[in-house]
PDB file of C-alpha atoms in Angstrom:
ATOM      1  CA  UNK A   1     103.073   5.955  -4.109  1.00  0.00           C
ATOM      2  CA  UNK A   2      99.993   7.676  -2.563  1.00  0.00           C
ATOM      3  CA  UNK A   3      98.879   8.892  -6.177  1.00  0.00           C
ATOM      4  CA  UNK A   4      99.290   5.346  -7.628  1.00  0.00           C
ATOM      5  CA  UNK A   5      97.166   3.895  -4.665  1.00  0.00           C
ATOM      6  CA  UNK A   6      94.622   6.548  -5.126  1.00  0.00           C
ATOM      7  CA  UNK A   7      94.584   5.858  -8.906  1.00  0.00           C
ATOM      8  CA  UNK A   8      94.351   1.910  -8.277  1.00  0.00           C
ATOM      9  CA  UNK A   9      91.521   2.348  -5.888  1.00  0.00           C
ATOM     10  CA  UNK A  10      89.465   4.786  -7.888  1.00  0.00           C
ATOM     11  CA  UNK A  11      89.819   2.633 -10.818  1.00  0.00           C
ATOM     12  CA  UNK A  12      88.515  -0.364  -8.574  1.00  0.00           C
ATOM     13  CA  UNK A  13      85.671   1.563  -7.279  1.00  0.00           C
ATOM     14  CA  UNK A  14      84.522   2.575 -10.872  1.00  0.00           C
ATOM     15  CA  UNK A  15      84.583  -0.790 -12.238  1.00  0.00           C
ATOM     16  CA  UNK A  16      82.779  -1.890  -9.201  1.00  0.00           C
ATOM     17  CA  UNK A  17      80.240   0.726  -9.900  1.00  0.00           C
ATOM     18  CA  UNK A  18      80.030  -0.436 -13.630  1.00  0.00           C
ATOM     19  CA  UNK A  19      81.667   2.910 -14.995  1.00  0.00           C
ATOM     20  CA  UNK A  20      84.033   3.537 -17.443  1.00  0.00           C
ATOM     21  CA  UNK A  21      87.315   4.810 -16.724  1.00  0.00           C
ATOM     22  CA  UNK A  22      88.175   7.712 -18.975  1.00  0.00           C
ATOM     23  CA  UNK A  23      91.227   9.504 -17.894  1.00  0.00           C
ATOM     24  CA  UNK A  24      93.233  11.061 -15.032  1.00  0.00           C
ATOM     25  CA  UNK A  25      93.496  15.083 -14.334  1.00  0.00           C
ATOM     26  CA  UNK A  26      96.568  14.952 -12.579  1.00  0.00           C
ATOM     27  CA  UNK A  27      95.422  13.907  -8.968  1.00  0.00           C
ATOM     28  CA  UNK A  28      91.978  13.299  -9.924  1.00  0.00           C
ATOM     29  CA  UNK A  29      89.895  11.124 -12.595  1.00  0.00           C
ATOM     30  CA  UNK A  30      87.157  11.574 -15.240  1.00  0.00           C
ATOM     31  CA  UNK A  31      84.711   8.562 -15.465  1.00  0.00           C
ATOM     32  CA  UNK A  32      81.073   8.103 -17.189  1.00  0.00           C
ATOM     33  CA  UNK A  33      78.342   5.833 -15.936  1.00  0.00           C
ATOM     34  CA  UNK A  34      75.371   4.394 -17.195  1.00  0.00           C
ATOM     35  CA  UNK A  35      73.213   6.999 -14.860  1.00  0.00           C
ATOM     36  CA  UNK A  36      74.001   9.688 -12.281  1.00  0.00           C
ATOM     37  CA  UNK A  37      72.742   7.586  -8.931  1.00  0.00           C
ATOM     38  CA  UNK A  38      75.872   5.091  -9.953  1.00  0.00           C
ATOM     39  CA  UNK A  39      78.094   8.004 -10.591  1.00  0.00           C
ATOM     40  CA  UNK A  40      77.281   9.541  -6.918  1.00  0.00           C
ATOM     41  CA  UNK A  41      77.586   6.125  -5.153  1.00  0.00           C
ATOM     42  CA  UNK A  42      81.073   5.771  -6.740  1.00  0.00           C
ATOM     43  CA  UNK A  43      82.188   9.026  -5.590  1.00  0.00           C
ATOM     44  CA  UNK A  44      81.098   8.027  -2.234  1.00  0.00           C
ATOM     45  CA  UNK A  45      82.798   4.862  -2.570  1.00  0.00           C
ATOM     46  CA  UNK A  46      85.925   6.391  -3.575  1.00  0.00           C
ATOM     47  CA  UNK A  47      86.090   8.994  -0.810  1.00  0.00           C
ATOM     48  CA  UNK A  48      85.481   6.145   1.813  1.00  0.00           C
ATOM     49  CA  UNK A  49      88.001   4.058   0.528  1.00  0.00           C
ATOM     50  CA  UNK A  50      90.658   6.728   0.113  1.00  0.00           C
ATOM     51  CA  UNK A  51      89.940   8.070   3.833  1.00  0.00           C
ATOM     52  CA  UNK A  52      91.735   5.307   5.517  1.00  0.00           C
ATOM     53  CA  UNK A  53      95.168   6.586   3.499  1.00  0.00           C
ATOM     54  CA  UNK A  54      94.630  10.177   4.796  1.00  0.00           C
ATOM     55  CA  UNK A  55      93.266  11.327   1.747  1.00  0.00           C
ATOM     56  CA  UNK A  56      90.203  13.231   1.404  1.00  0.00           C
ATOM     57  CA  UNK A  57      88.405  13.300  -2.184  1.00  0.00           C
ATOM     58  CA  UNK A  58      86.498  16.352  -3.522  1.00  0.00           C
ATOM     59  CA  UNK A  59      83.842  14.983  -6.209  1.00  0.00           C
ATOM     60  CA  UNK A  60      81.792  16.668  -8.784  1.00  0.00           C
ATOM     61  CA  UNK A  61      79.022  15.054 -10.543  1.00  0.00           C
ATOM     62  CA  UNK A  62      77.022  16.135 -13.662  1.00  0.00           C
ATOM     63  CA  UNK A  63      75.265  14.530 -16.280  1.00  0.00           C
ATOM     64  CA  UNK A  64      74.783  15.574 -20.058  1.00  0.00           C
ATOM     65  CA  UNK A  65      75.788  15.360 -23.465  1.00  0.00           C
ATOM     66  CA  UNK A  66      79.233  13.841 -24.215  1.00  0.00           C
ATOM     67  CA  UNK A  67      81.500  14.562 -27.379  1.00  0.00           C
ATOM     68  CA  UNK A  68      83.775  11.392 -27.972  1.00  0.00           C
ATOM     69  CA  UNK A  69      87.045  11.801 -29.147  1.00  0.00           C
ATOM     70  CA  UNK A  70      88.474   8.084 -29.310  1.00  0.00           C
ATOM     71  CA  UNK A  71      88.418   6.720 -25.878  1.00  0.00           C
ATOM     72  CA  UNK A  72      88.183  10.227 -24.444  1.00  0.00           C
ATOM     73  CA  UNK A  73      85.304  12.528 -24.060  1.00  0.00           C
ATOM     74  CA  UNK A  74      84.510  16.379 -23.798  1.00  0.00           C
ATOM     75  CA  UNK A  75      82.255  18.984 -24.088  1.00  0.00           C
ATOM     76  CA  UNK A  76      80.478  21.284 -21.949  1.00  0.00           C
ATOM     77  CA  UNK A  77      79.023  18.414 -19.746  1.00  0.00           C
ATOM     78  CA  UNK A  78      82.696  17.751 -18.916  1.00  0.00           C
ATOM     79  CA  UNK A  79      83.331  21.228 -18.064  1.00  0.00           C
ATOM     80  CA  UNK A  80      80.478  21.517 -15.762  1.00  0.00           C
ATOM     81  CA  UNK A  81      81.350  18.389 -13.943  1.00  0.00           C
ATOM     82  CA  UNK A  82      84.868  19.845 -13.585  1.00  0.00           C
ATOM     83  CA  UNK A  83      83.583  23.308 -12.284  1.00  0.00           C
ATOM     84  CA  UNK A  84      81.217  21.450  -9.887  1.00  0.00           C
ATOM     85  CA  UNK A  85      83.944  19.358  -8.421  1.00  0.00           C
ATOM     86  CA  UNK A  86      86.075  22.675  -8.014  1.00  0.00           C
ATOM     87  CA  UNK A  87      83.241  24.033  -5.617  1.00  0.00           C
ATOM     88  CA  UNK A  88      83.219  20.826  -3.443  1.00  0.00           C
ATOM     89  CA  UNK A  89      85.094  20.923  -0.133  1.00  0.00           C
ATOM     90  CA  UNK A  90      87.343  17.938   1.228  1.00  0.00           C
ATOM     91  CA  UNK A  91      85.236  14.776   1.688  1.00  0.00           C
ATOM     92  CA  UNK A  92      82.348  16.397  -0.152  1.00  0.00           C
ATOM     93  CA  UNK A  93      80.255  15.187  -3.120  1.00  0.00           C
ATOM     94  CA  UNK A  94      78.530  17.780  -5.049  1.00  0.00           C
ATOM     95  CA  UNK A  95      76.099  17.530  -7.885  1.00  0.00           C
ATOM     96  CA  UNK A  96      74.113  19.812 -10.111  1.00  0.00           C
ATOM     97  CA  UNK A  97      70.410  19.935 -10.148  1.00  0.00           C
ATOM     98  CA  UNK A  98      70.377  18.019 -13.330  1.00  0.00           C
ATOM     99  CA  UNK A  99      72.079  15.012 -11.235  1.00  0.00           C
ATOM    100  CA  UNK A 100      69.519  15.486  -8.251  1.00  0.00           C
ATOM    101  CA  UNK A 101      66.382  15.294 -10.463  1.00  0.00           C
ATOM    102  CA  UNK A 102      67.246  12.512 -12.556  1.00  0.00           C
ATOM    103  CA  UNK A 103      68.386  10.374  -9.187  1.00  0.00           C
ATOM    104  CA  UNK A 104      64.918  10.896  -7.665  1.00  0.00           C
ATOM    105  CA  UNK A 105      63.577   7.721  -6.161  1.00  0.00           C
ATOM    106  CA  UNK A 106      67.250   6.573  -5.764  1.00  0.00           C
ATOM    107  CA  UNK A 107      67.264   6.799  -1.786  1.00  0.00           C
ATOM    108  CA  UNK A 108      70.156   9.353  -2.113  1.00  0.00           C
ATOM    109  CA  UNK A 109      69.803  12.514  -0.056  1.00  0.00           C
ATOM    110  CA  UNK A 110      70.777  15.824  -0.996  1.00  0.00           C
ATOM    111  CA  UNK A 111      71.158  19.406   0.694  1.00  0.00           C
ATOM    112  CA  UNK A 112      70.975  22.727  -0.968  1.00  0.00           C
ATOM    113  CA  UNK A 113      74.213  24.295  -1.667  1.00  0.00           C
ATOM    114  CA  UNK A 114      72.524  27.463  -3.719  1.00  0.00           C
ATOM    115  CA  UNK A 115      73.315  28.787  -6.695  1.00  0.00           C
ATOM    116  CA  UNK A 116      76.797  29.306  -8.186  1.00  0.00           C
ATOM    117  CA  UNK A 117      78.457  30.722 -11.175  1.00  0.00           C
ATOM    118  CA  UNK A 118      80.552  28.146 -12.990  1.00  0.00           C
ATOM    119  CA  UNK A 119      83.637  29.583 -14.531  1.00  0.00           C
ATOM    120  CA  UNK A 120      82.954  29.571 -18.358  1.00  0.00           C
ATOM    121  CA  UNK A 121      79.777  28.289 -18.200  1.00  0.00           C
ATOM    122  CA  UNK A 122      76.558  30.105 -19.167  1.00  0.00           C
ATOM    123  CA  UNK A 123      73.849  30.972 -16.488  1.00  0.00           C
ATOM    124  CA  UNK A 124      73.782  30.298 -12.523  1.00  0.00           C
ATOM    125  CA  UNK A 125      73.730  26.348 -11.520  1.00  0.00           C
ATOM    126  CA  UNK A 126      72.132  25.086  -8.709  1.00  0.00           C
ATOM    127  CA  UNK A 127      74.063  22.691  -6.513  1.00  0.00           C
ATOM    128  CA  UNK A 128      73.563  19.928  -3.881  1.00  0.00           C
ATOM    129  CA  UNK A 129      75.743  18.088  -1.445  1.00  0.00           C
ATOM    130  CA  UNK A 130      75.307  14.396  -1.023  1.00  0.00           C
ATOM    131  CA  UNK A 131      74.232  13.942   2.448  1.00  0.00           C
ATOM    132  CA  UNK A 132      73.680  10.251   2.676  1.00  0.00           C
ATOM    133  CA  UNK A 133      71.891   7.229   1.233  1.00  0.00           C
TER     134      UNK A 133
END
Protein backbone atom coordinates (compact mmCIF):
# COMPACT_ATOMS: atom_id res chain seq x y z
CA UNK A 1 0.00 0.00 0.00
CA UNK A 2 2.72 2.49 0.96
CA UNK A 3 4.79 1.57 -2.10
CA UNK A 4 1.78 2.12 -4.36
CA UNK A 5 1.18 5.52 -2.75
CA UNK A 6 4.88 6.35 -3.12
CA UNK A 7 4.73 5.51 -6.83
CA UNK A 8 1.51 7.47 -7.38
CA UNK A 9 2.90 10.58 -5.70
CA UNK A 10 6.26 10.29 -7.48
CA UNK A 11 4.56 10.00 -10.87
CA UNK A 12 2.35 13.00 -10.08
CA UNK A 13 5.31 15.17 -9.02
CA UNK A 14 7.31 14.14 -12.10
CA UNK A 15 4.41 15.06 -14.36
CA UNK A 16 3.93 18.41 -12.60
CA UNK A 17 7.65 19.10 -13.04
CA UNK A 18 7.52 18.41 -16.77
CA UNK A 19 9.57 15.24 -16.46
CA UNK A 20 9.18 11.80 -17.97
CA UNK A 21 8.73 8.82 -15.66
CA UNK A 22 10.96 6.10 -17.11
CA UNK A 23 11.03 3.17 -14.74
CA UNK A 24 10.71 1.93 -11.18
CA UNK A 25 13.77 0.67 -9.36
CA UNK A 26 12.09 -1.39 -6.68
CA UNK A 27 11.27 1.24 -4.07
CA UNK A 28 12.52 4.12 -6.24
CA UNK A 29 12.18 5.52 -9.72
CA UNK A 30 14.11 6.87 -12.69
CA UNK A 31 12.94 9.99 -14.49
CA UNK A 32 14.30 12.39 -17.08
CA UNK A 33 13.81 16.15 -17.24
CA UNK A 34 14.41 19.00 -19.68
CA UNK A 35 17.02 20.46 -17.36
CA UNK A 36 18.83 19.85 -14.06
CA UNK A 37 16.99 22.50 -12.03
CA UNK A 38 13.65 20.87 -12.88
CA UNK A 39 15.02 17.51 -11.72
CA UNK A 40 16.24 18.99 -8.43
CA UNK A 41 12.94 20.74 -7.78
CA UNK A 42 11.05 17.54 -8.52
CA UNK A 43 13.22 15.54 -6.13
CA UNK A 44 12.51 18.11 -3.42
CA UNK A 45 8.76 18.02 -4.19
CA UNK A 46 8.65 14.22 -3.99
CA UNK A 47 10.44 14.29 -0.65
CA UNK A 48 8.06 16.92 0.73
CA UNK A 49 4.97 15.10 -0.53
CA UNK A 50 6.04 11.76 0.95
CA UNK A 51 7.19 13.03 4.35
CA UNK A 52 3.61 13.19 5.79
CA UNK A 53 3.31 9.47 4.98
CA UNK A 54 6.35 8.78 7.14
CA UNK A 55 8.56 8.10 4.11
CA UNK A 56 11.97 9.68 3.73
CA UNK A 57 13.39 9.98 0.24
CA UNK A 58 17.01 9.81 -0.83
CA UNK A 59 17.53 11.38 -4.24
CA UNK A 60 20.47 11.60 -6.61
CA UNK A 61 20.53 13.94 -9.60
CA UNK A 62 22.99 13.87 -12.48
CA UNK A 63 22.84 15.03 -16.07
CA UNK A 64 24.62 13.56 -19.05
CA UNK A 65 24.34 11.61 -22.26
CA UNK A 66 21.71 8.86 -22.32
CA UNK A 67 21.33 5.79 -24.47
CA UNK A 68 17.74 4.97 -25.35
CA UNK A 69 16.38 1.45 -25.60
CA UNK A 70 12.71 1.67 -26.52
CA UNK A 71 11.09 3.63 -23.71
CA UNK A 72 13.98 2.92 -21.34
CA UNK A 73 17.23 4.86 -20.87
CA UNK A 74 20.65 3.62 -19.85
CA UNK A 75 24.30 4.52 -19.96
CA UNK A 76 26.94 6.07 -17.76
CA UNK A 77 24.74 9.06 -16.82
CA UNK A 78 22.14 6.68 -15.36
CA UNK A 79 24.82 4.79 -13.42
CA UNK A 80 26.26 8.02 -12.04
CA UNK A 81 22.82 9.23 -10.93
CA UNK A 82 22.22 5.92 -9.13
CA UNK A 83 25.61 6.08 -7.40
CA UNK A 84 25.00 9.68 -6.31
CA UNK A 85 21.61 8.63 -4.88
CA UNK A 86 23.21 5.75 -2.98
CA UNK A 87 25.34 8.27 -1.05
CA UNK A 88 22.40 10.47 -0.07
CA UNK A 89 21.10 10.41 3.48
CA UNK A 90 17.37 10.10 4.26
CA UNK A 91 15.47 13.26 3.22
CA UNK A 92 18.49 14.45 1.22
CA UNK A 93 18.90 15.42 -2.42
CA UNK A 94 22.49 15.01 -3.64
CA UNK A 95 23.70 16.24 -7.01
CA UNK A 96 26.84 15.94 -9.08
CA UNK A 97 29.01 18.97 -9.79
CA UNK A 98 27.65 18.84 -13.35
CA UNK A 99 24.14 19.54 -12.04
CA UNK A 100 25.36 22.27 -9.69
CA UNK A 101 27.19 24.04 -12.50
CA UNK A 102 24.29 23.80 -14.95
CA UNK A 103 21.79 25.01 -12.33
CA UNK A 104 23.69 28.29 -11.80
CA UNK A 105 21.23 31.18 -11.67
CA UNK A 106 18.29 28.90 -10.75
CA UNK A 107 18.14 30.07 -7.14
CA UNK A 108 18.90 26.58 -5.83
CA UNK A 109 21.43 26.62 -2.97
CA UNK A 110 23.98 23.82 -2.69
CA UNK A 111 26.31 22.73 0.12
CA UNK A 112 29.63 21.04 -0.63
CA UNK A 113 29.68 17.33 0.31
CA UNK A 114 33.23 16.73 -0.94
CA UNK A 115 34.75 14.29 -3.41
CA UNK A 116 33.62 10.68 -3.58
CA UNK A 117 34.41 7.53 -5.45
CA UNK A 118 31.38 6.19 -7.26
CA UNK A 119 31.36 2.42 -7.62
CA UNK A 120 32.04 1.42 -11.22
CA UNK A 121 32.59 5.02 -12.35
CA UNK A 122 36.02 6.41 -13.25
CA UNK A 123 37.58 9.26 -11.27
CA UNK A 124 36.40 10.97 -8.10
CA UNK A 125 33.20 13.01 -8.21
CA UNK A 126 32.42 16.22 -6.38
CA UNK A 127 28.95 16.07 -4.83
CA UNK A 128 26.65 18.73 -3.38
CA UNK A 129 23.65 18.60 -1.07
CA UNK A 130 20.63 20.69 -2.02
CA UNK A 131 20.05 23.07 0.87
CA UNK A 132 17.11 25.17 -0.35
CA UNK A 133 15.73 27.31 -3.07
